[in-house]
mmCIF file with all atom_site columns, C-alpha atoms in Angstrom:
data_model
loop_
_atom_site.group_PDB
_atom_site.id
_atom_site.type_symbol
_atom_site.label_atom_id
_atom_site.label_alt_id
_atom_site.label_comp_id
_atom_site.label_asym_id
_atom_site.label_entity_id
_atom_site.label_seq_id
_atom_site.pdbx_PDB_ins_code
_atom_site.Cartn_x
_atom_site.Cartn_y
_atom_site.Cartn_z
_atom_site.occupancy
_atom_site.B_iso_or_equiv
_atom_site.pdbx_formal_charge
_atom_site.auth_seq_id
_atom_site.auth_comp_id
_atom_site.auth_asym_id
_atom_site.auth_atom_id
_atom_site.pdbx_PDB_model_num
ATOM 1   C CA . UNK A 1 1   ? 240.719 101.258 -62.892 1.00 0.00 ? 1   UNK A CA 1
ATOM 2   C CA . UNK A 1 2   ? 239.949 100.096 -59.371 1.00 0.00 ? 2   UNK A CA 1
ATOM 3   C CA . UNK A 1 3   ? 239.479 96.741  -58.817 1.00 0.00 ? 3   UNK A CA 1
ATOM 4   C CA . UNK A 1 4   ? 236.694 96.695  -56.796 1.00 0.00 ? 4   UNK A CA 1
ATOM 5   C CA . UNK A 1 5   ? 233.616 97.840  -59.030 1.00 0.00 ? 5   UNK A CA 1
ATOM 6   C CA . UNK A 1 6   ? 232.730 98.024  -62.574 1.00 0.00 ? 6   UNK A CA 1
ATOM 7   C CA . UNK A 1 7   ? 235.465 100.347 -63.820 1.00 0.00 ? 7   UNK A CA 1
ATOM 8   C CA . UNK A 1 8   ? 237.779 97.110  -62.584 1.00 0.00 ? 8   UNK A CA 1
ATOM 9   C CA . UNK A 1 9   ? 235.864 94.740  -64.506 1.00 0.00 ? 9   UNK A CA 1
ATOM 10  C CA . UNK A 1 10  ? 235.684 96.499  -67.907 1.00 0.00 ? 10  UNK A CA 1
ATOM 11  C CA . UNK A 1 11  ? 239.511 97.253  -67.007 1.00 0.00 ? 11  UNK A CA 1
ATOM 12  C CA . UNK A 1 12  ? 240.191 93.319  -67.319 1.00 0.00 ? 12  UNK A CA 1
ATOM 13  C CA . UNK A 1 13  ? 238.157 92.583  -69.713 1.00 0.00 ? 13  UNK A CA 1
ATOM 14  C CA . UNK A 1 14  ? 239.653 95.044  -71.900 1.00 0.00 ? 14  UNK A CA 1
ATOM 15  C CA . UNK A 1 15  ? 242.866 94.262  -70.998 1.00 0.00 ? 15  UNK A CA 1
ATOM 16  C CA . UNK A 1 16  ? 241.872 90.581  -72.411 1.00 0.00 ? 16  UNK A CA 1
ATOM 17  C CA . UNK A 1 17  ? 240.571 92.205  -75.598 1.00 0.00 ? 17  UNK A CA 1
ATOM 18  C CA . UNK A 1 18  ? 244.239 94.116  -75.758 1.00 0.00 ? 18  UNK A CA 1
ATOM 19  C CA . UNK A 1 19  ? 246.086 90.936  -75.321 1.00 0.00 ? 19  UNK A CA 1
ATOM 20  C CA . UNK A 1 20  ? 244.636 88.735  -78.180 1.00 0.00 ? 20  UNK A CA 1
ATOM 21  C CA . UNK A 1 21  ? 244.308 91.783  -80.316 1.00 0.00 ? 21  UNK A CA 1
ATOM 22  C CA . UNK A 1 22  ? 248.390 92.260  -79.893 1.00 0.00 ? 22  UNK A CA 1
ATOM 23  C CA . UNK A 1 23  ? 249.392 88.449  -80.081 1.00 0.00 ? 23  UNK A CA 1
ATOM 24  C CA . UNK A 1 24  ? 246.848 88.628  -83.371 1.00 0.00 ? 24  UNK A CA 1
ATOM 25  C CA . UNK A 1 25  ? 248.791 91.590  -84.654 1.00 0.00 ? 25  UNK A CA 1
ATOM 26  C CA . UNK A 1 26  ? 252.147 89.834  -85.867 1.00 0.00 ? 26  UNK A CA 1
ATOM 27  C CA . UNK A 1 27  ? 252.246 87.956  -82.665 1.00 0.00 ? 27  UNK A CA 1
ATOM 28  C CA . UNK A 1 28  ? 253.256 91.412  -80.773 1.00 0.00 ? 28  UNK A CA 1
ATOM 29  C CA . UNK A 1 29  ? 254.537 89.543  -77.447 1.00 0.00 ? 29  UNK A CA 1
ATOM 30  C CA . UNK A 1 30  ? 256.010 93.082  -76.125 1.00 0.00 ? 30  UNK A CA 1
ATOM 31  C CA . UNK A 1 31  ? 252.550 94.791  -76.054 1.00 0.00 ? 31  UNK A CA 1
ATOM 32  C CA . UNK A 1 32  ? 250.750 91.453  -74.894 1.00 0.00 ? 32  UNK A CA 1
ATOM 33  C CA . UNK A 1 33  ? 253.646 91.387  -72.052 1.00 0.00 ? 33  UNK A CA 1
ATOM 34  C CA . UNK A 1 34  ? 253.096 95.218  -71.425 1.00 0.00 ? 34  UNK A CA 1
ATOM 35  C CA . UNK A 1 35  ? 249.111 94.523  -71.081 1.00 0.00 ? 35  UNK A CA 1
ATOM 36  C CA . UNK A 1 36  ? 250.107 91.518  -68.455 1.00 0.00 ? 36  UNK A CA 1
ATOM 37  C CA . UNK A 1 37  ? 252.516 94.097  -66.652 1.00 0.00 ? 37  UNK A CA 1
ATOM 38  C CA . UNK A 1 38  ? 249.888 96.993  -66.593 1.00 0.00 ? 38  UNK A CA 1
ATOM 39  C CA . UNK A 1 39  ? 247.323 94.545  -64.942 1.00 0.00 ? 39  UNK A CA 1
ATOM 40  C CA . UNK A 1 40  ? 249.506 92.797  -62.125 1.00 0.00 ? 40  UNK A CA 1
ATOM 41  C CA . UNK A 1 41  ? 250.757 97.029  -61.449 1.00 0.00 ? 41  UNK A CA 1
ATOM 42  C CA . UNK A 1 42  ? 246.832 98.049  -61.192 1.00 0.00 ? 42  UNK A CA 1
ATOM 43  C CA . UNK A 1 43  ? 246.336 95.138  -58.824 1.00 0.00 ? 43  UNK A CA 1
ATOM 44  C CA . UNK A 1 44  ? 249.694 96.147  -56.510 1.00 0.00 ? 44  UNK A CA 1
ATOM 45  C CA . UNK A 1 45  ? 248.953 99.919  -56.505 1.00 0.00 ? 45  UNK A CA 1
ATOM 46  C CA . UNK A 1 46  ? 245.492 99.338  -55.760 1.00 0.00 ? 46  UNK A CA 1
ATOM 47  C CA . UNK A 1 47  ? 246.602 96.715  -52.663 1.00 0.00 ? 47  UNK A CA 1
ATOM 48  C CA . UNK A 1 48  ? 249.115 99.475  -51.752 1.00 0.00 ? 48  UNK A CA 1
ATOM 49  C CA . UNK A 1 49  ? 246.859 102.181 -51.513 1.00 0.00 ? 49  UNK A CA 1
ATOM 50  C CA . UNK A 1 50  ? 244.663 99.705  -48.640 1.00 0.00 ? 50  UNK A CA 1
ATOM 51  C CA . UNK A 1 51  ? 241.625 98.143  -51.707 1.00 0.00 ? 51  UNK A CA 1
ATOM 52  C CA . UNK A 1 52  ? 240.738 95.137  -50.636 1.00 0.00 ? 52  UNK A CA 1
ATOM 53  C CA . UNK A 1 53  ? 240.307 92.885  -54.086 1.00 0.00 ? 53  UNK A CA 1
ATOM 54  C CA . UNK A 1 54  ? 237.112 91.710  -54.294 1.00 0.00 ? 54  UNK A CA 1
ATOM 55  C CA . UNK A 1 55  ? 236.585 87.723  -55.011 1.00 0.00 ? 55  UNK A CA 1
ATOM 56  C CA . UNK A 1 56  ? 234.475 88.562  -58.742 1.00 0.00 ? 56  UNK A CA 1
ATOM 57  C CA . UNK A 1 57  ? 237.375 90.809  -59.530 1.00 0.00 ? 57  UNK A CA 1
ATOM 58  C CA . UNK A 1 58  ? 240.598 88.268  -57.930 1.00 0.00 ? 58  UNK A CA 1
ATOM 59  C CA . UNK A 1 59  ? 238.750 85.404  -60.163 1.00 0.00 ? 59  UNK A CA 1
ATOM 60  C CA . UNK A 1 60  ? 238.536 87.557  -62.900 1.00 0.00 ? 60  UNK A CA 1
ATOM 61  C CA . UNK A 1 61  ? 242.011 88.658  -62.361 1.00 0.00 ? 61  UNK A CA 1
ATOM 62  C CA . UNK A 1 62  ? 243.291 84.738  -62.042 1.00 0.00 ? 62  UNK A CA 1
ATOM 63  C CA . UNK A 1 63  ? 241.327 83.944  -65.097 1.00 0.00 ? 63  UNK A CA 1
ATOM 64  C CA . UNK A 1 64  ? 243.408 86.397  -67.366 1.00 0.00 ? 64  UNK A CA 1
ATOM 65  C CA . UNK A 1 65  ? 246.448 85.831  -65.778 1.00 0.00 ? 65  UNK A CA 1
ATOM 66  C CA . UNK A 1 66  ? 245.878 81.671  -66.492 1.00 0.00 ? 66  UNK A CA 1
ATOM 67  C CA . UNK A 1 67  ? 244.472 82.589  -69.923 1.00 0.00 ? 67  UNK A CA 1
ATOM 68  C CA . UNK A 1 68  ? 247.937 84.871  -70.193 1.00 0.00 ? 68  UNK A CA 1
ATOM 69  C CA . UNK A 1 69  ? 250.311 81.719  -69.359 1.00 0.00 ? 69  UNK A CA 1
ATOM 70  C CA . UNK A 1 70  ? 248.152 79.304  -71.351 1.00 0.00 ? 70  UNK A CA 1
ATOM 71  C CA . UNK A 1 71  ? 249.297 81.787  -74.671 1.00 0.00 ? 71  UNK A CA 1
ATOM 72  C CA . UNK A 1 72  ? 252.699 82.578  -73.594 1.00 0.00 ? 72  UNK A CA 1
ATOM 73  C CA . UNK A 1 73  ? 253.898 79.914  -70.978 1.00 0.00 ? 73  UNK A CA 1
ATOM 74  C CA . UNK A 1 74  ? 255.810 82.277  -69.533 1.00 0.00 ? 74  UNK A CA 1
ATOM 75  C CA . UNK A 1 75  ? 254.012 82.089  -65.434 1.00 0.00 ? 75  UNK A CA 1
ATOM 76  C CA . UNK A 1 76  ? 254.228 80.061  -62.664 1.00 0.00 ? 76  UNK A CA 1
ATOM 77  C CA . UNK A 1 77  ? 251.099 80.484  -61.593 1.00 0.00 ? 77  UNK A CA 1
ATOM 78  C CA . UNK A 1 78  ? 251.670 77.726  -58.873 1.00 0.00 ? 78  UNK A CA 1
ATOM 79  C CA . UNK A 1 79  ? 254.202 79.525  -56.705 1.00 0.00 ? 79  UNK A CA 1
ATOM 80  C CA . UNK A 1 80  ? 251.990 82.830  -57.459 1.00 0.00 ? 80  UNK A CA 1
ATOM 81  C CA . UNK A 1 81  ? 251.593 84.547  -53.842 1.00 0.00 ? 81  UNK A CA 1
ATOM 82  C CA . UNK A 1 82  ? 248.891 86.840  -53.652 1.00 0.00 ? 82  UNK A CA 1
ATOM 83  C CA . UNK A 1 83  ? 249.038 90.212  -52.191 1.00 0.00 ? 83  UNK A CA 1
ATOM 84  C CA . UNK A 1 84  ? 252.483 90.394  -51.801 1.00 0.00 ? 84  UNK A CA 1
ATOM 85  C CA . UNK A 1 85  ? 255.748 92.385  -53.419 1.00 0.00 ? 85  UNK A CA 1
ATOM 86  C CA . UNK A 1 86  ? 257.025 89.068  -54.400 1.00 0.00 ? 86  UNK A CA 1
ATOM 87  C CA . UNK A 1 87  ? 254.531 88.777  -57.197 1.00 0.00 ? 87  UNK A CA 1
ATOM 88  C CA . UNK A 1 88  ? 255.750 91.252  -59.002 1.00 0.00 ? 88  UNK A CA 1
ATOM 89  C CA . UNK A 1 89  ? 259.324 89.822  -58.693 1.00 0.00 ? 89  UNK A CA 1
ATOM 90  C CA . UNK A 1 90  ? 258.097 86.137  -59.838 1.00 0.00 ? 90  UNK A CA 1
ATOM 91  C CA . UNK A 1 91  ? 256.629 87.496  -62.440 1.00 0.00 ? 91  UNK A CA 1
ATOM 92  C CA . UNK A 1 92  ? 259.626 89.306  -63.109 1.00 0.00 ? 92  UNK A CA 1
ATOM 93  C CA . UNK A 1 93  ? 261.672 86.173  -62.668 1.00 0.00 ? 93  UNK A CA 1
ATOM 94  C CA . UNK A 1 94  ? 259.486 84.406  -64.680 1.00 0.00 ? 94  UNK A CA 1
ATOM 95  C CA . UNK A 1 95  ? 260.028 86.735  -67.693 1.00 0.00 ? 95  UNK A CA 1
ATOM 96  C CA . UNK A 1 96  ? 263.697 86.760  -67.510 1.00 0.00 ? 96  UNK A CA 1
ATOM 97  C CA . UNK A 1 97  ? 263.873 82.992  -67.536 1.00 0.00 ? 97  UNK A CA 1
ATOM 98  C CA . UNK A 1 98  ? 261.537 83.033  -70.710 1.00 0.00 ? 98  UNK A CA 1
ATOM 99  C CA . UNK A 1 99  ? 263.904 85.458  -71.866 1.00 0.00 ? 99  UNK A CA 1
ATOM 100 C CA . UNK A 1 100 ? 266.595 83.300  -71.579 1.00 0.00 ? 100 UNK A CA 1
ATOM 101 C CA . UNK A 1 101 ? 265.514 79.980  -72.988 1.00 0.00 ? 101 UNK A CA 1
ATOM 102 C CA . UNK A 1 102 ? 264.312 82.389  -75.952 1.00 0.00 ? 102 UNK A CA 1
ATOM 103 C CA . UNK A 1 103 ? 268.123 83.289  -76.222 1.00 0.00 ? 103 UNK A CA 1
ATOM 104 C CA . UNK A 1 104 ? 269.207 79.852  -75.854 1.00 0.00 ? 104 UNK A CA 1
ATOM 105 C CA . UNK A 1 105 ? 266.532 78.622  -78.917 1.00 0.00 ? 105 UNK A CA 1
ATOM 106 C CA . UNK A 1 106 ? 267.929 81.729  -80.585 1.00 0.00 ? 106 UNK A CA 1
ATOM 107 C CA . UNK A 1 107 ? 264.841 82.857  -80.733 1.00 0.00 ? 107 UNK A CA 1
ATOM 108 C CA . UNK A 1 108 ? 266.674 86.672  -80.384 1.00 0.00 ? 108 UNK A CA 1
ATOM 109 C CA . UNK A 1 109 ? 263.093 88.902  -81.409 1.00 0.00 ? 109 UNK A CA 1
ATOM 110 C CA . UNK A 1 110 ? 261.484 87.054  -78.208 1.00 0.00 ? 110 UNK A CA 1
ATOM 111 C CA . UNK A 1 111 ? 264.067 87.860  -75.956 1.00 0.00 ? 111 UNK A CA 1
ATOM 112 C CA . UNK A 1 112 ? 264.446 91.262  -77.088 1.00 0.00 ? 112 UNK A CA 1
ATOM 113 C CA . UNK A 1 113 ? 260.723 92.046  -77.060 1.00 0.00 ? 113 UNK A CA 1
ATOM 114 C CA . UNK A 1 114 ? 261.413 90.562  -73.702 1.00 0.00 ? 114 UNK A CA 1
ATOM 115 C CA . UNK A 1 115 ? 263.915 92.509  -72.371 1.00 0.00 ? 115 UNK A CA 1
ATOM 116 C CA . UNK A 1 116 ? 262.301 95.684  -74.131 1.00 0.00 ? 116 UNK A CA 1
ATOM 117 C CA . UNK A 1 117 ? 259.150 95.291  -72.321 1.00 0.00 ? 117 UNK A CA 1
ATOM 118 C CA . UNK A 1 118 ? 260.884 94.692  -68.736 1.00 0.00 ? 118 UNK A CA 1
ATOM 119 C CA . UNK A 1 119 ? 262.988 97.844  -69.592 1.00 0.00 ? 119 UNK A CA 1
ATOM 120 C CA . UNK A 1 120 ? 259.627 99.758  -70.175 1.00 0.00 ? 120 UNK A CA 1
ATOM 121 C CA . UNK A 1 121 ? 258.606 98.826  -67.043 1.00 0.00 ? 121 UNK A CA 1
ATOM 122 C CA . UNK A 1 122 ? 261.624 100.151 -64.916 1.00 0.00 ? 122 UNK A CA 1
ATOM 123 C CA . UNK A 1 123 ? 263.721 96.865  -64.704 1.00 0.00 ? 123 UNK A CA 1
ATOM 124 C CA . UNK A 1 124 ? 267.050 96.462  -66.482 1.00 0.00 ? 124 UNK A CA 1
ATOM 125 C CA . UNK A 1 125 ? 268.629 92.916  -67.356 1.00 0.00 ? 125 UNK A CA 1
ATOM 126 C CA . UNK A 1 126 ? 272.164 91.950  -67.224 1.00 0.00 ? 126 UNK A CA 1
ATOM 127 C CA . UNK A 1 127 ? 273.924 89.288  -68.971 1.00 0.00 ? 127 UNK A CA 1
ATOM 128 C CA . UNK A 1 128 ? 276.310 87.725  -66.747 1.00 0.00 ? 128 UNK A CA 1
ATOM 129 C CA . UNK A 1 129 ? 278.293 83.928  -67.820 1.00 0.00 ? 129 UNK A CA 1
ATOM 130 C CA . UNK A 1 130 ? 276.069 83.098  -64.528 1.00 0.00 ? 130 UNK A CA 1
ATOM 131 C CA . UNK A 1 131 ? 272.700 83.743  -66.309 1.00 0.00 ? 131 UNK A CA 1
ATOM 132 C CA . UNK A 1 132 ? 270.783 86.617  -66.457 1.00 0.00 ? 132 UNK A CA 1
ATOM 133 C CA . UNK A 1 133 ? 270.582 89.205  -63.442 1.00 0.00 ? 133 UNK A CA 1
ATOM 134 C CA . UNK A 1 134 ? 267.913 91.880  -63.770 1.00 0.00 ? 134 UNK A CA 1
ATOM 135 C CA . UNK A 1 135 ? 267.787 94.723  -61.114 1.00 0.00 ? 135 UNK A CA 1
ATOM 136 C CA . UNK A 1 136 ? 265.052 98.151  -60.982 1.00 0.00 ? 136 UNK A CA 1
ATOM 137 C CA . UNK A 1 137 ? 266.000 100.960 -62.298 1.00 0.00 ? 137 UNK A CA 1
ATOM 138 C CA . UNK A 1 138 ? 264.640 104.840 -61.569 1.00 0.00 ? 138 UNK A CA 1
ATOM 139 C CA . UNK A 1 139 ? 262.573 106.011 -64.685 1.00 0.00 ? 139 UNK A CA 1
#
């Protein structure tokens, strides 16, 4: 699943394939959440471990995360910063705001598909009368 030759483009292209085939199956925003997650992780480990991201594959990377946010809405894909930890955490951010407006439409599957999804992924939410906190937790 590096990023950086073909194994990293069939990896996002399936990953698009796994993310309409989820929302088409009962709209199954956990899974199409999980697929998002698993893509921005393969991304950070392989900038961690010192791959440079090649432009095909950061295009092709953009493209699914804008074709991601055009289904869900749930990305701020303007305040995005590349190649940094704080991706991650808008992302993050992002997800527990979307969370949150799902609780206050009562939309209560959402936000616990949500909050299941984030908890998958090693990052714990608490409800506070200030709004929602969410911290990471060890696995």
């Amino acid at each position: 699943k590096a990023p950086n030759n073909v194994d990293g483009e069939i990896f996002l292209f399936d990953s698009v394939l796994r993310f309409n085939s989820l929302l088409d199956d009962d709209f199954n925003t956990a899974g199409a959440i999980g697929t998002l997650f698993e893509v921005i992780r393969t991304i950070n480990l392989a900038v961690a471990h010192g791959q440079a991201v090649t432009p095909v594959f950061f295009n092709n990377a953009m493209s699914f995360l804008k074709h991601c946010d055009t289904v869900l809405g749930i990305i701020d894909l303007e305040n995005l910063r590349t190649g940094t930890a704080e991706t991650g955490d808008t992302v993050i951010d992002e997800l527990v705001a979307a969370r949150e407006e799902a609780r206050k439409n009562r939309d209560f599957s959402a936000a616990d598909a949500i909050r299941d999804e984030l908890a998958s992924r090693g990052i714990a939410i608490e409800d506070t009368p200030q709004g929602a906190r969410w911290k990471r937790v060890l696995p």
